[in-house]
PDB file of C-alpha atoms in Angstrom:
ATOM      1  CA  UNK A 300      82.649  84.689  78.623  1.00 91.00           C
ATOM      2  CA  UNK A 301      83.045  80.960  79.260  1.00 96.00           C
ATOM      3  CA  UNK A 302      81.887  79.034  82.334  1.00 97.00           C
ATOM      4  CA  UNK A 303      85.320  79.598  83.864  1.00 97.00           C
ATOM      5  CA  UNK A 304      84.957  83.383  83.682  1.00 96.00           C
ATOM      6  CA  UNK A 305      83.409  83.819  87.138  1.00 97.00           C
ATOM      7  CA  UNK A 306      84.979  80.789  88.848  1.00 98.00           C
ATOM      8  CA  UNK A 307      87.748  81.134  91.427  1.00 98.00           C
ATOM      9  CA  UNK A 308      91.122  79.420  91.095  1.00 98.00           C
ATOM     10  CA  UNK A 309      90.285  77.335  94.193  1.00 98.00           C
ATOM     11  CA  UNK A 310      87.022  76.156  92.605  1.00 98.00           C
ATOM     12  CA  UNK A 311      88.974  75.066  89.510  1.00 98.00           C
ATOM     13  CA  UNK A 312      91.570  73.289  91.680  1.00 98.00           C
ATOM     14  CA  UNK A 313      88.880  71.476  93.685  1.00 98.00           C
ATOM     15  CA  UNK A 314      86.632  70.796  90.668  1.00 98.00           C
ATOM     16  CA  UNK A 315      83.629  72.520  92.188  1.00 98.00           C
ATOM     17  CA  UNK A 316      83.028  74.543  89.032  1.00 98.00           C
ATOM     18  CA  UNK A 317      79.560  74.280  87.501  1.00 97.00           C
ATOM     19  CA  UNK A 318      80.203  73.221  83.918  1.00 97.00           C
ATOM     20  CA  UNK A 319      77.921  72.023  81.156  1.00 96.00           C
ATOM     21  CA  UNK A 320      80.167  69.127  80.245  1.00 95.00           C
ATOM     22  CA  UNK A 321      79.819  65.338  80.239  1.00 93.00           C
ATOM     23  CA  UNK A 322      82.813  63.066  80.786  1.00 90.00           C
ATOM     24  CA  UNK A 323      80.983  59.777  80.220  1.00 88.00           C
ATOM     25  CA  UNK A 324      83.481  57.832  78.111  1.00 85.00           C
ATOM     26  CA  UNK A 325      80.811  55.235  77.309  1.00 86.00           C
ATOM     27  CA  UNK A 326      78.618  57.846  75.584  1.00 90.00           C
ATOM     28  CA  UNK A 327      79.876  58.553  72.031  1.00 88.00           C
ATOM     29  CA  UNK A 328      78.008  61.883  72.097  1.00 89.00           C
ATOM     30  CA  UNK A 329      79.524  63.068  75.397  1.00 91.00           C
ATOM     31  CA  UNK A 330      81.470  66.323  75.512  1.00 93.00           C
ATOM     32  CA  UNK A 331      84.682  64.444  76.234  1.00 92.00           C
ATOM     33  CA  UNK A 332      84.768  63.318  72.604  1.00 92.00           C
ATOM     34  CA  UNK A 333      84.210  66.858  71.272  1.00 93.00           C
ATOM     35  CA  UNK A 334      87.006  67.925  73.565  1.00 93.00           C
ATOM     36  CA  UNK A 335      89.217  65.105  72.297  1.00 93.00           C
ATOM     37  CA  UNK A 336      88.596  66.147  68.700  1.00 93.00           C
ATOM     38  CA  UNK A 337      89.653  69.709  69.498  1.00 95.00           C
ATOM     39  CA  UNK A 338      92.710  68.492  71.419  1.00 94.00           C
ATOM     40  CA  UNK A 339      93.948  66.033  68.806  1.00 93.00           C
ATOM     41  CA  UNK A 340      97.379  66.929  67.399  1.00 92.00           C
ATOM     42  CA  UNK A 341      96.480  65.204  64.132  1.00 91.00           C
ATOM     43  CA  UNK A 342      95.228  67.250  61.143  1.00 90.00           C
ATOM     44  CA  UNK A 343      91.534  68.030  61.442  1.00 91.00           C
ATOM     45  CA  UNK A 344      89.097  66.538  58.878  1.00 89.00           C
ATOM     46  CA  UNK A 345      88.238  68.797  55.948  1.00 91.00           C
ATOM     47  CA  UNK A 346      84.686  69.332  57.247  1.00 92.00           C
ATOM     48  CA  UNK A 347      85.744  70.054  60.859  1.00 93.00           C
ATOM     49  CA  UNK A 348      84.393  73.366  62.161  1.00 91.00           C
ATOM     50  CA  UNK A 349      85.018  73.050  65.907  1.00 93.00           C
ATOM     51  CA  UNK A 350      87.686  74.581  68.175  1.00 95.00           C
ATOM     52  CA  UNK A 351      91.341  73.786  67.546  1.00 96.00           C
ATOM     53  CA  UNK A 352      93.329  73.059  70.693  1.00 96.00           C
ATOM     54  CA  UNK A 353      92.758  72.964  74.440  1.00 96.00           C
ATOM     55  CA  UNK A 354      92.504  76.702  74.980  1.00 96.00           C
ATOM     56  CA  UNK A 355      90.018  77.262  72.162  1.00 97.00           C
ATOM     57  CA  UNK A 356      87.808  74.482  73.510  1.00 96.00           C
ATOM     58  CA  UNK A 357      87.868  75.782  77.097  1.00 97.00           C
ATOM     59  CA  UNK A 358      86.454  79.092  75.889  1.00 97.00           C
ATOM     60  CA  UNK A 359      83.351  77.341  74.531  1.00 96.00           C
ATOM     61  CA  UNK A 360      82.326  75.624  77.789  1.00 97.00           C
ATOM     62  CA  UNK A 361      79.091  77.007  79.245  1.00 97.00           C
ATOM     63  CA  UNK A 362      77.972  77.212  82.851  1.00 97.00           C
ATOM     64  CA  UNK A 363      75.401  74.877  84.415  1.00 96.00           C
ATOM     65  CA  UNK A 364      74.542  75.696  88.036  1.00 95.00           C
ATOM     66  CA  UNK A 365      76.451  77.596  90.704  1.00 97.00           C
ATOM     67  CA  UNK A 366      80.201  77.370  91.220  1.00 98.00           C
ATOM     68  CA  UNK A 367      81.228  75.935  94.573  1.00 97.00           C
ATOM     69  CA  UNK A 368      78.019  73.983  95.255  1.00 97.00           C
ATOM     70  CA  UNK A 369      79.135  70.488  94.292  1.00 97.00           C
ATOM     71  CA  UNK A 370      82.156  68.473  93.271  1.00 98.00           C
ATOM     72  CA  UNK A 371      82.138  67.015  89.762  1.00 96.00           C
ATOM     73  CA  UNK A 372      85.238  65.511  88.203  1.00 95.00           C
ATOM     74  CA  UNK A 373      85.802  67.096  84.807  1.00 95.00           C
ATOM     75  CA  UNK A 374      89.229  66.916  83.168  1.00 94.00           C
ATOM     76  CA  UNK A 375      88.800  70.334  81.573  1.00 96.00           C
ATOM     77  CA  UNK A 376      89.278  71.892  85.027  1.00 97.00           C
ATOM     78  CA  UNK A 377      92.829  70.563  84.994  1.00 97.00           C
ATOM     79  CA  UNK A 378      93.451  72.099  81.583  1.00 97.00           C
ATOM     80  CA  UNK A 379      92.031  75.388  82.815  1.00 97.00           C
ATOM     81  CA  UNK A 380      94.414  75.175  85.775  1.00 98.00           C
ATOM     82  CA  UNK A 381      97.310  74.419  83.430  1.00 97.00           C
ATOM     83  CA  UNK A 382      96.410  77.561  81.482  1.00 97.00           C
ATOM     84  CA  UNK A 383      96.236  79.607  84.698  1.00 97.00           C
ATOM     85  CA  UNK A 384      99.653  78.335  85.829  1.00 97.00           C
ATOM     86  CA  UNK A 385     101.215  79.009  82.430  1.00 97.00           C
ATOM     87  CA  UNK A 386      99.726  82.498  82.301  1.00 96.00           C
ATOM     88  CA  UNK A 387     100.758  83.336  85.877  1.00 97.00           C
ATOM     89  CA  UNK A 388     104.346  82.175  85.345  1.00 96.00           C
ATOM     90  CA  UNK A 389     104.657  83.106  81.671  1.00 97.00           C
ATOM     91  CA  UNK A 390     106.160  79.640  81.204  1.00 95.00           C
ATOM     92  CA  UNK A 391     105.212  76.601  79.151  1.00 92.00           C
ATOM     93  CA  UNK A 392     103.692  73.996  81.517  1.00 95.00           C
ATOM     94  CA  UNK A 393     106.082  71.215  80.457  1.00 96.00           C
ATOM     95  CA  UNK A 394     109.095  73.457  81.034  1.00 96.00           C
ATOM     96  CA  UNK A 395     107.713  74.539  84.399  1.00 96.00           C
ATOM     97  CA  UNK A 396     107.227  70.929  85.542  1.00 96.00           C
ATOM     98  CA  UNK A 397     110.752  70.157  84.374  1.00 97.00           C
ATOM     99  CA  UNK A 398     112.307  73.034  86.326  1.00 96.00           C
ATOM    100  CA  UNK A 399     110.133  72.926  89.449  1.00 95.00           C
ATOM    101  CA  UNK A 400     109.685  69.163  89.876  1.00 96.00           C
ATOM    102  CA  UNK A 401     111.469  66.768  87.544  1.00 97.00           C
ATOM    103  CA  UNK A 402     114.998  68.154  87.853  1.00 96.00           C
ATOM    104  CA  UNK A 403     114.699  68.821  91.581  1.00 96.00           C
ATOM    105  CA  UNK A 404     113.433  65.284  92.190  1.00 97.00           C
ATOM    106  CA  UNK A 405     116.413  63.860  90.322  1.00 96.00           C
ATOM    107  CA  UNK A 406     114.171  61.914  87.948  1.00 97.00           C
ATOM    108  CA  UNK A 407     115.768  58.847  86.344  1.00 97.00           C
ATOM    109  CA  UNK A 408     113.929  59.261  83.045  1.00 97.00           C
ATOM    110  CA  UNK A 409     112.593  62.033  80.871  1.00 97.00           C
ATOM    111  CA  UNK A 410     108.826  62.388  80.983  1.00 97.00           C
ATOM    112  CA  UNK A 411     106.610  63.246  78.019  1.00 96.00           C
ATOM    113  CA  UNK A 412     103.401  65.234  77.744  1.00 96.00           C
ATOM    114  CA  UNK A 413     100.766  64.966  75.037  1.00 95.00           C
ATOM    115  CA  UNK A 414     100.250  68.216  73.104  1.00 96.00           C
ATOM    116  CA  UNK A 415      97.516  69.594  70.873  1.00 95.00           C
ATOM    117  CA  UNK A 416      98.013  70.697  67.268  1.00 94.00           C
ATOM    118  CA  UNK A 417      99.430  74.019  68.488  1.00 94.00           C
ATOM    119  CA  UNK A 418     101.948  72.399  70.821  1.00 95.00           C
ATOM    120  CA  UNK A 419     100.095  73.229  74.039  1.00 95.00           C
ATOM    121  CA  UNK A 420     100.833  70.585  76.705  1.00 95.00           C
ATOM    122  CA  UNK A 421      97.864  68.542  77.914  1.00 95.00           C
ATOM    123  CA  UNK A 422      97.517  69.326  81.633  1.00 95.00           C
ATOM    124  CA  UNK A 423      94.575  66.959  82.104  1.00 93.00           C
ATOM    125  CA  UNK A 424      96.369  63.704  81.312  1.00 89.00           C
ATOM    126  CA  UNK A 425      98.511  62.015  78.703  1.00 85.00           C
ATOM    127  CA  UNK A 426     101.771  62.171  80.650  1.00 92.00           C
ATOM    128  CA  UNK A 427     104.262  59.325  80.207  1.00 94.00           C
ATOM    129  CA  UNK A 428     106.666  58.925  83.112  1.00 97.00           C
ATOM    130  CA  UNK A 429     108.669  56.231  84.878  1.00 97.00           C
ATOM    131  CA  UNK A 430     107.204  54.374  87.834  1.00 97.00           C
ATOM    132  CA  UNK A 431     110.022  55.286  90.207  1.00 97.00           C
ATOM    133  CA  UNK A 432     109.927  58.938  89.159  1.00 98.00           C
ATOM    134  CA  UNK A 433     106.242  59.172  90.015  1.00 98.00           C
ATOM    135  CA  UNK A 434     107.119  57.542  93.338  1.00 98.00           C
ATOM    136  CA  UNK A 435     109.629  60.342  93.910  1.00 98.00           C
ATOM    137  CA  UNK A 436     106.791  62.850  93.574  1.00 98.00           C
ATOM    138  CA  UNK A 437     104.685  60.811  95.990  1.00 98.00           C
ATOM    139  CA  UNK A 438     107.574  60.632  98.446  1.00 98.00           C
ATOM    140  CA  UNK A 439     108.024  64.410  98.308  1.00 98.00           C
ATOM    141  CA  UNK A 440     104.370  64.840  99.266  1.00 98.00           C
ATOM    142  CA  UNK A 441     104.756  62.282 102.047  1.00 98.00           C
ATOM    143  CA  UNK A 442     107.809  64.184 103.332  1.00 97.00           C
ATOM    144  CA  UNK A 443     106.067  67.582 103.420  1.00 97.00           C
ATOM    145  CA  UNK A 444     107.654  68.835 100.227  1.00 97.00           C
ATOM    146  CA  UNK A 445     111.171  67.446 100.691  1.00 97.00           C
ATOM    147  CA  UNK A 446     113.043  64.796  98.732  1.00 96.00           C
ATOM    148  CA  UNK A 447     116.651  63.765  99.267  1.00 91.00           C
ATOM    149  CA  UNK A 448     117.162  66.694 101.595  1.00 91.00           C
ATOM    150  CA  UNK A 449     115.998  69.245  99.040  1.00 91.00           C
ATOM    151  CA  UNK A 450     112.878  71.381  99.334  1.00 95.00           C
ATOM    152  CA  UNK A 451     110.720  70.731  96.264  1.00 96.00           C
ATOM    153  CA  UNK A 452     107.710  72.780  97.383  1.00 96.00           C
ATOM    154  CA  UNK A 453     106.511  74.333 100.671  1.00 96.00           C
ATOM    155  CA  UNK A 454     105.304  72.018 103.449  1.00 97.00           C
ATOM    156  CA  UNK A 455     102.068  74.041 103.512  1.00 97.00           C
ATOM    157  CA  UNK A 456     101.227  72.722 100.024  1.00 96.00           C
ATOM    158  CA  UNK A 457     101.515  69.085 101.113  1.00 96.00           C
ATOM    159  CA  UNK A 458      99.568  69.796 104.307  1.00 96.00           C
ATOM    160  CA  UNK A 459      96.785  71.569 102.435  1.00 96.00           C
ATOM    161  CA  UNK A 460      96.318  68.562 100.155  1.00 96.00           C
ATOM    162  CA  UNK A 461      96.527  66.171 103.110  1.00 95.00           C
ATOM    163  CA  UNK A 462      93.734  67.994 104.941  1.00 95.00           C
ATOM    164  CA  UNK A 463      91.246  67.243 102.165  1.00 97.00           C
ATOM    165  CA  UNK A 464      88.128  69.304 101.528  1.00 97.00           C
ATOM    166  CA  UNK A 465      84.396  69.497 102.268  1.00 97.00           C
ATOM    167  CA  UNK A 466      82.934  65.971 102.365  1.00 97.00           C
ATOM    168  CA  UNK A 467      79.389  67.244 101.845  1.00 97.00           C
ATOM    169  CA  UNK A 468      80.328  69.007  98.609  1.00 97.00           C
ATOM    170  CA  UNK A 469      82.052  65.828  97.423  1.00 98.00           C
ATOM    171  CA  UNK A 470      79.116  63.581  98.400  1.00 97.00           C
ATOM    172  CA  UNK A 471      76.881  65.290  95.849  1.00 96.00           C
ATOM    173  CA  UNK A 472      78.844  63.580  93.062  1.00 95.00           C
ATOM    174  CA  UNK A 473      77.563  60.187  94.235  1.00 94.00           C
ATOM    175  CA  UNK A 474      80.805  58.183  94.273  1.00 93.00           C
ATOM    176  CA  UNK A 475      79.620  54.988  95.976  1.00 93.00           C
ATOM    177  CA  UNK A 476      83.132  53.560  96.255  1.00 94.00           C
ATOM    178  CA  UNK A 477      84.463  56.737  97.909  1.00 96.00           C
ATOM    179  CA  UNK A 478      81.799  57.566 100.464  1.00 95.00           C
ATOM    180  CA  UNK A 479      83.145  59.947 103.086  1.00 97.00           C
ATOM    181  CA  UNK A 480      85.841  61.165 100.717  1.00 97.00           C
ATOM    182  CA  UNK A 481      86.718  64.593  99.376  1.00 98.00           C
ATOM    183  CA  UNK A 482      88.782  66.241  96.639  1.00 98.00           C
ATOM    184  CA  UNK A 483      91.348  69.019  97.022  1.00 98.00           C
ATOM    185  CA  UNK A 484      93.917  70.527  94.685  1.00 98.00           C
ATOM    186  CA  UNK A 485      93.555  67.754  92.092  1.00 97.00           C
ATOM    187  CA  UNK A 486      93.961  64.945  94.678  1.00 98.00           C
ATOM    188  CA  UNK A 487      91.336  62.450  95.870  1.00 98.00           C
ATOM    189  CA  UNK A 488      91.194  62.153  99.668  1.00 98.00           C
ATOM    190  CA  UNK A 489      89.797  58.987 101.296  1.00 97.00           C
ATOM    191  CA  UNK A 490      89.681  60.230 104.905  1.00 97.00           C
ATOM    192  CA  UNK A 491      90.493  56.727 106.131  1.00 96.00           C
ATOM    193  CA  UNK A 492      92.544  55.725 109.165  1.00 95.00           C
ATOM    194  CA  UNK A 493      95.761  56.327 107.231  1.00 96.00           C
ATOM    195  CA  UNK A 494      94.772  59.825 105.993  1.00 96.00           C
ATOM    196  CA  UNK A 495      95.346  58.445 102.494  1.00 98.00           C
ATOM    197  CA  UNK A 496      94.941  60.486  99.343  1.00 98.00           C
ATOM    198  CA  UNK A 497      95.691  59.740  95.708  1.00 98.00           C
ATOM    199  CA  UNK A 498      96.138  60.888  92.150  1.00 97.00           C
ATOM    200  CA  UNK A 499      93.912  58.646  90.031  1.00 96.00           C
ATOM    201  CA  UNK A 500      93.638  57.952  86.304  1.00 93.00           C
ATOM    202  CA  UNK A 501      90.487  56.601  84.657  1.00 90.00           C
ATOM    203  CA  UNK A 502      92.133  53.271  83.798  1.00 93.00           C
ATOM    204  CA  UNK A 503      93.414  52.581  87.317  1.00 94.00           C
ATOM    205  CA  UNK A 504      96.703  54.507  87.272  1.00 96.00           C
ATOM    206  CA  UNK A 505      97.427  55.641  90.818  1.00 97.00           C
ATOM    207  CA  UNK A 506      99.790  57.475  93.142  1.00 98.00           C
ATOM    208  CA  UNK A 507      98.466  56.445  96.565  1.00 98.00           C
ATOM    209  CA  UNK A 508      99.926  58.193  99.613  1.00 98.00           C
ATOM    210  CA  UNK A 509      99.179  57.010 103.158  1.00 97.00           C
ATOM    211  CA  UNK A 510     100.965  59.356 105.617  1.00 96.00           C
ATOM    212  CA  UNK A 511     100.066  57.400 108.760  1.00 95.00           C
ATOM    213  CA  UNK A 512     101.532  54.232 107.230  1.00 96.00           C
ATOM    214  CA  UNK A 513     104.562  56.077 105.814  1.00 96.00           C
ATOM    215  CA  UNK A 514     103.642  54.523 102.466  1.00 97.00           C
ATOM    216  CA  UNK A 515     103.598  55.521  98.801  1.00 98.00           C
ATOM    217  CA  UNK A 516     102.218  53.202  96.121  1.00 98.00           C
ATOM    218  CA  UNK A 517     102.528  53.897  92.413  1.00 98.00           C
ATOM    219  CA  UNK A 518     100.518  51.732  90.089  1.00 97.00           C
ATOM    220  CA  UNK A 519     100.450  51.599  86.317  1.00 96.00           C
ATOM    221  CA  UNK A 520      97.218  50.246  84.875  1.00 94.00           C
ATOM    222  CA  UNK A 521      95.320  49.908  81.612  1.00 93.00           C
ATOM    223  CA  UNK A 522      92.000  48.543  82.857  1.00 93.00           C
ATOM    224  CA  UNK A 523      89.759  48.409  79.767  1.00 93.00           C
ATOM    225  CA  UNK A 524      86.840  50.313  81.333  1.00 89.00           C
ATOM    226  CA  UNK A 525      87.460  54.028  81.927  1.00 87.00           C
ATOM    227  CA  UNK A 526      85.923  54.040  85.388  1.00 89.00           C
ATOM    228  CA  UNK A 527      87.649  53.621  88.741  1.00 92.00           C
ATOM    229  CA  UNK A 528      84.373  52.511  90.321  1.00 91.00           C
ATOM    230  CA  UNK A 529      84.789  49.191  88.500  1.00 93.00           C
ATOM    231  CA  UNK A 530      88.057  48.363  90.252  1.00 95.00           C
ATOM    232  CA  UNK A 531      87.816  50.339  93.507  1.00 96.00           C
ATOM    233  CA  UNK A 532      86.099  47.419  95.327  1.00 96.00           C
ATOM    234  CA  UNK A 533      89.291  45.394  94.938  1.00 96.00           C
ATOM    235  CA  UNK A 534      91.967  48.089  94.618  1.00 97.00           C
ATOM    236  CA  UNK A 535      91.129  50.264  97.623  1.00 97.00           C
ATOM    237  CA  UNK A 536      90.994  47.395 100.153  1.00 97.00           C
ATOM    238  CA  UNK A 537      94.312  46.141  98.743  1.00 97.00           C
ATOM    239  CA  UNK A 538      95.971  49.515  99.318  1.00 98.00           C
ATOM    240  CA  UNK A 539      94.567  49.660 102.850  1.00 97.00           C
ATOM    241  CA  UNK A 540      95.738  46.109 103.562  1.00 97.00           C
ATOM    242  CA  UNK A 541      99.279  47.102 102.618  1.00 96.00           C
ATOM    243  CA  UNK A 542      99.018  50.212 104.794  1.00 96.00           C
ATOM    244  CA  UNK A 543      97.782  48.112 107.729  1.00 95.00           C
ATOM    245  CA  UNK A 544     100.657  45.669 107.311  1.00 94.00           C
ATOM    246  CA  UNK A 545     103.272  48.424 107.177  1.00 93.00           C
ATOM    247  CA  UNK A 546     101.727  50.208 110.152  1.00 90.00           C
ATOM    248  CA  UNK A 547     101.879  46.989 112.183  1.00 86.00           C
ATOM    249  CA  UNK A 548     105.511  46.459 111.196  1.00 77.00           C
ATOM    250  CA  UNK A 549     106.379  49.981 112.307  1.00 73.00           C
ATOM    251  CA  UNK A 550     104.775  49.362 115.707  1.00 69.00           C
ATOM    252  CA  UNK A 551     106.674  46.083 116.001  1.00 71.00           C
ATOM    253  CA  UNK A 552     109.980  47.782 115.190  1.00 68.00           C
ATOM    254  CA  UNK A 553     109.220  50.578 117.636  1.00 66.00           C
ATOM    255  CA  UNK A 554     108.489  48.067 120.439  1.00 69.00           C
ATOM    256  CA  UNK A 555     111.767  46.278 119.756  1.00 66.00           C
TER     257      UNK A 555
END
């Protein structure tokens, strides 16, 4: 009976669900803070009467509009997807990531996921992982699902993400620093000359993949404002400058 009830899995993956939910971190009354209260693993206050845990909160979200009409980034889509994946595989999400990705990638370090009071892993964020291990994931995507000669996931998955999605649906969100972009399968696509796409955190954390430059960048960041639009004017040109440099070097090597 929630807003997710009549959404498709693809709409959840592409964040084109129509949800009555505000993720404005600057607004103390925004839904993100109600969501955070429900998700907190700490004991709830004595007078707390809201949902307890990610799954209980997701069931309270109401619909606003028509699914599929417009892109709108809302973290709760990722938690809904985590629930779908766990239900479909009958496996805890952290264990699934360990078996399907972390071990196959030969990660150097253990990774950690935030959990709610019931021990449910937070799919929408809160993961702690090593820089080089995240680069391994980026490299697997760059290499069409392969890393160190081992198939991590099908090439069709990497290609689907690389293709991006409907730019017109994305444009309705009004991202001035990502005009001409799109969003597919939880990845932001820039549709630039390098076919670059990225995983992006609200404080600047990034896995930036530029296939036509044969480049993966992983960046840790703790920018104080929870908004990529504040740092995109400097960050995105920097990534593209690196891609341009590497592309030129590849041409130079090829000519030699």
